[in-house]
Steps between C-alpha positions, in 0.01 A plus 500: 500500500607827513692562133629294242782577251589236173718490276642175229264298686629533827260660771573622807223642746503669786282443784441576901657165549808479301653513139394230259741396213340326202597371227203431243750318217509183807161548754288794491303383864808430697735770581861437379628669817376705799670780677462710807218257655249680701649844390306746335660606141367873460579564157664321190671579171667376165751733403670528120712198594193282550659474904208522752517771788268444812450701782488296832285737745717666711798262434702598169459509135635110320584485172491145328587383148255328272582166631448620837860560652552832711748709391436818724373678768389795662407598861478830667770436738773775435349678252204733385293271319160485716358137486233574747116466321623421148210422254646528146789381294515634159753466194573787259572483100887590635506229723463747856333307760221751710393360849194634601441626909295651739702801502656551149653305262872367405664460167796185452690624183807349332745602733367266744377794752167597618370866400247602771166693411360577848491922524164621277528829706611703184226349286268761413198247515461270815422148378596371826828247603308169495644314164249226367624421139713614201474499175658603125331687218615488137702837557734313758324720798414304848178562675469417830225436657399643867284530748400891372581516173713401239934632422617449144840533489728465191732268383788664673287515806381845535167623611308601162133586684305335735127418535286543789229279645522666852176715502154399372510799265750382340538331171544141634230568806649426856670109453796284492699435168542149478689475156511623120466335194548604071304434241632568127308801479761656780217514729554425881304323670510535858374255788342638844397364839185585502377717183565215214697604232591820329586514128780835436511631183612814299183660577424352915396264705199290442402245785378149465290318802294266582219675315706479205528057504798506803433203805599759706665851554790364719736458214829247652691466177497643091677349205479489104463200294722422159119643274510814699247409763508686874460191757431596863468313817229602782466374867216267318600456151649503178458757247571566153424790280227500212620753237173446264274574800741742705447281825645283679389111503530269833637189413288224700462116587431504109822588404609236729641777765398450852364799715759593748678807679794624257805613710671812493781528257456120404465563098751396285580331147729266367695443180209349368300816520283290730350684798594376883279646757529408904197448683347394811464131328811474334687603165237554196706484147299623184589443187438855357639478201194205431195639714253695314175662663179321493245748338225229417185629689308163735125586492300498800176271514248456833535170594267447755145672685393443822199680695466460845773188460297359238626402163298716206414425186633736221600592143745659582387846348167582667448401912117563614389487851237533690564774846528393838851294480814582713781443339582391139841427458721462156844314389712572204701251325671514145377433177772260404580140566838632705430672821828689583634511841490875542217709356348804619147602456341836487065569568253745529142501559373729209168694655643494846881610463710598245858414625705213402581262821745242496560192591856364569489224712186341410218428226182558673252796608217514731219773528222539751202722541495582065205769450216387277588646153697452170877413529816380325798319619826528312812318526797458349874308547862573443801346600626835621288830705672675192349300208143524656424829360501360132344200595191332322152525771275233569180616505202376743125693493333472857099579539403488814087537563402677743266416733091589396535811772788588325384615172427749311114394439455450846610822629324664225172308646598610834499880370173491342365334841658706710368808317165360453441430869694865572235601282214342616634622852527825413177547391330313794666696732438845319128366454514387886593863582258650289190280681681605830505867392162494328385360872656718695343808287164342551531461877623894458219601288244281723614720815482807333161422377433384837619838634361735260163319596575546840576847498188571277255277695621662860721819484296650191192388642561664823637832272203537280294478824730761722440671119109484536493577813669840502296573204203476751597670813649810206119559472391561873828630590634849503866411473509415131877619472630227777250234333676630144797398597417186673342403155792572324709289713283213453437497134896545476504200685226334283738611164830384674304141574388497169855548319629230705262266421527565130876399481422230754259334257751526200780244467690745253425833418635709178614811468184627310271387726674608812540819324115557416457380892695796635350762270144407623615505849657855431215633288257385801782658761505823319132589573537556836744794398292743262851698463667217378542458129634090449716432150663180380795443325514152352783296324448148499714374193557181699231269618590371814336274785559587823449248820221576753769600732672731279138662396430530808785672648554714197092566548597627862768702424306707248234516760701663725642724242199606375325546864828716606454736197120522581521608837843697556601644159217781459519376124301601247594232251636168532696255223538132553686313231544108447829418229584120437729490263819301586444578888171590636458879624248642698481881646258744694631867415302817646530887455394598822755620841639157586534364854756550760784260425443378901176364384738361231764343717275410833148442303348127546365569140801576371676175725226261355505642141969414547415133677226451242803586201746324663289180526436489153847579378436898357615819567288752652566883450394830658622830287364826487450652188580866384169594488498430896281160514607178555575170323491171583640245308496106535721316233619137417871466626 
């Protein structure tokens, strides 16, 4: 069925097969009479004179009285009138008869001739040349609908303005005008091919889709009912407007309408004010005038639990379960003795999701893999996706517990363990370390003990007898001055042995001490030069200890210093200081001529004293002063 047109109970539809004649007052299942078998009719008509007008595709236009006798014809033979592609008849208020085309449209007025509408070149808007449908406002002006945009022309047939729907920018985004419709408010309401329906007021456009409670944006047909109501037809349903919720409502299996694909152009009504719409499973007549919405709200329930295919026991409001399932799986039902055909229910899984889901074609949901925590299923059902929004929920508390290595207590235990034995770790291995160290210093000390003893039981042994024994040949020996000196050498020696052995036998030496050490040393040193006058200068605000090989090195350096200004610097008065305050300072200053600065640069006294700094991570310095001695300076980087 492609169209149908009624009028005093006699029907007439138009199909890809034919033209059926019947007469409802005698059989309404068996066509009266058949024409043009196997002939597609492309478009039909009543005009004011309740005769039919069909369009035989690319054949002619017929026109047949109400008892179904032709009394005219058209075809394109000899004339202007284009019958190629025609998809819409359509009768004015005056009686003119517009035929619809791929390439314009034609006008039949009273003086039997056919006014062509073909050339849009003037128009100042280009809605295109492909005609779909006409229709007549209140005002007496036609709008035609095409395939970018819509003409409105007056009732004398002249262009009045035009609307575009060629662009997406535009007002009507980029679509096809299908048809146009009136409400008693004046307002048009326009049909697309693909962006639903637009509502055109005094004040603009405002679009209605899917979103908005459509069955679909591809809009095939509009109308108006006798209360004011907007009717469309989509390529899967019927629609019909909701004024009190300012959406449109799909009309269902519940309403006794099947699903099916609406054609293009196949909307009509009769007399009767009842609605005849064409579809892919034949003519669908409502009774418009008699239909009224169905607003009462079905309430959701959960009919049915299963875990891991297994039936579960429930109230209904509160689920518990124990972790380690697969799948738990739920099915809705209604909470009413009658089950509708049709219903459509909406979910979501509160504590996982928060979108809606829904379910069209079926009444059941499955999950797998649910985390071990608190959750919530809702649900709820509505004979329409549009009515689900308002729709009562059906409410279903899940508590799923976890399994023991999964809570909270036991990871808290785990914590304190872990930090316990990190502890307890700690603490060995730091007290592991400290034995290891504690050994190693004792091996250390042991050697150095060992050594010291060494060096006092053999070397100084051997010195305090090369010692003695000088002491006796100085008494039958005329050479006292060579003897002198050898003596010197050796009790140097002796001193030098016994310094090292001092820091060798301490594991840590302070400051203090170290300083006292060196004074002694000097004091003793300073006899040999009766010239000499020794000072101190002493700042020790920090107490420090200092390692045996940093007191030793720092004991050498000073040596040398002290040594140097002895012999070379024809001094008569020498200053040592020792400063610890936040670095350790120590310095040998003289007042005597200094020493050639080769000595300085090529010296092994001088190399030793650097290597000795270096080692131990100071900074030795060699500076004349004004007065013409020399200073020397080792301090703590």
């Amino acid at each position: 069925v492609l169209k149908a047109v009624e009028v005093n109970k006699m029907r007439w539809i138009a199909t890809s097969k034919g033209l059926y004649f019947f007469d409802l007052t005698k059989n309404k299942k068996r066509p009266f009479k058949t024409y043009f078998l196997n002939k597609k009719i492309s478009a039909i008509t009543i005009d004011k004179n309740n005769n039919i007008w069909v369009a035989v595709d690319r054949e002619g236009i017929y026109v047949f009285n109400l008892l179904g006798r032709q009394i005219n014809n058209f075809s394109n033979r000899g004339s202007d009138l284009k019958l190629e592609g025609v998809l819409n008849l359509f009768c004015d208020s005056s009686g003119r008869i517009y035929l619809a085309t791929e390439s314009g449209f034609f006008v039949y007025t009273a003086d039997n001739s056919w006014i062509p509408f073909v050339d849009f070149t003037k128009n100042k808007v280009n809605t295109g040349k492909y005609i779909l449908s006409f229709f007549e406002d209140v005002q007496k002006q036609i709008w035609v609908s095409k395939n970018l945009g819509i003409d409105v022309y007056s009732k004398n047939l002249a262009l009045l303005f035009s609307i575009s729907s060629a662009k997406k920018e535009d007002k009507i985004s980029r679509t096809i005008i299908t048809g146009c419709e009136e409400d008693a408010e004046g307002n048009i309401w326009i049909a697309t091919l693909s962006n639903g329906v637009y509502k055109y007021t005094n004040t603009g456009f405002k679009q209605y889709t899917t979103a908005n409670g459509l069955s679909g944006n591809i809009i095939t047909g509009i109308t108006k009912d006798k209360q004011n109501r907007i009717w469309v037809t989509s390529s899967t349903g019927i629609n019909i407007f909701n004024r009190k919720q300012n959406q449109f409502y799909t009309l269902s299996t519940n309403d006794g309408i099947l699903a099916a694909d609406y054609f293009l152009g196949g909307l009509s009504k009769n007399d009767k004010g009842q609605i005849l719409a064409a579809s892919s499973l034949g003519l669908v007549v409502i009774d418009a005038d008699n239909y009224f919405i169905n607003e009462k709200n079905v309430l959701a329930r959960i009919n049915e639990v299963k875990v891991d295919g297994q039936n579960v026991e429930t109230n209904f409001s509160k689920l518990q379960l124990n972790a380690g399932f697969k799948t738990i799986s739920f099915e809705f039902a209604l909470k009413e003795a009658f089950q509708p055909e049709k219903i459509f229910y909406q979910y979501r899984m509160v504590g996982l999701d928060t979108n809606w889901y829904l379910l069209s074609e079926e009444s059941k949901i499955t999950y797998s893999n649910l985390p071990s925590k608190n959750i919530r299923l809702e649900v709820r059902a509505a004979q329409l996706p549009q009515k689900l929004v308002n729709a009562p929920i059906e409410q279903l508390y899940i508590e799923i517990h976890p399994f023991f290595w999964q809570t909270t207590w036991f990871w808290v235990l785990m914590i304190i363990l872990l930090n316990v034995v990190t502890a307890w770790t700690i603490i060995f291995l730091n007290k592991y370390k400290q034995q290891k160290f504690a050994q190693v210093q004792q091996k250390i000390q042991d050697e150095r003990t060992r050594i010291s003893r060494d060096l006092h039981d053999n070397i100084g042994a051997y010195t305090t007898a090369l010692i003695a024994g000088i002491d006796q040949i100085k008494g039958k020996s005329n050479d006292t001055d060579e003897l002198n000196g050898l003596s010197d050498y050796a009790k140097s020696i002796m001193d030098y042995l016994r310094e090292t052995i001092w820091v060798l036998n301490h594991e840590k030496i302070s400051i203090v001490d170290f300083t006292d050490r060196f004074k002694n040393y000097a004091v003793k040193i300073a006899k040999n030069y009766p010239q000499l006058s020794v000072n101190f200068i002493t700042d020790l605000q920090n107490e420090r200890v200092l390692t045996p090989e940093l007191s030793l090195n720092l004991f050498r350096i000073m040596q040398e210093a002290l040594q140097n200004a002895c012999k070379h610097s024809s001094a008569t008065e020498i200053i040592i200081g020792f400063m610890s305050n936040d670095t350790i300072k120590l310095f040998v200053k003289d007042n005597g001529v200094g020493f050639p600065f080769q000595m300085e640069a090529s010296g092994n006294g001088i190399f030793n004293m650097k290597k000795r700094a270096e080692e131990i991570q100071f900074d030795l310095s060699i500076s004349r002063e004004s007065s013409g001695g020399i200073n020397i300076c080792v301090a703590e980087k």
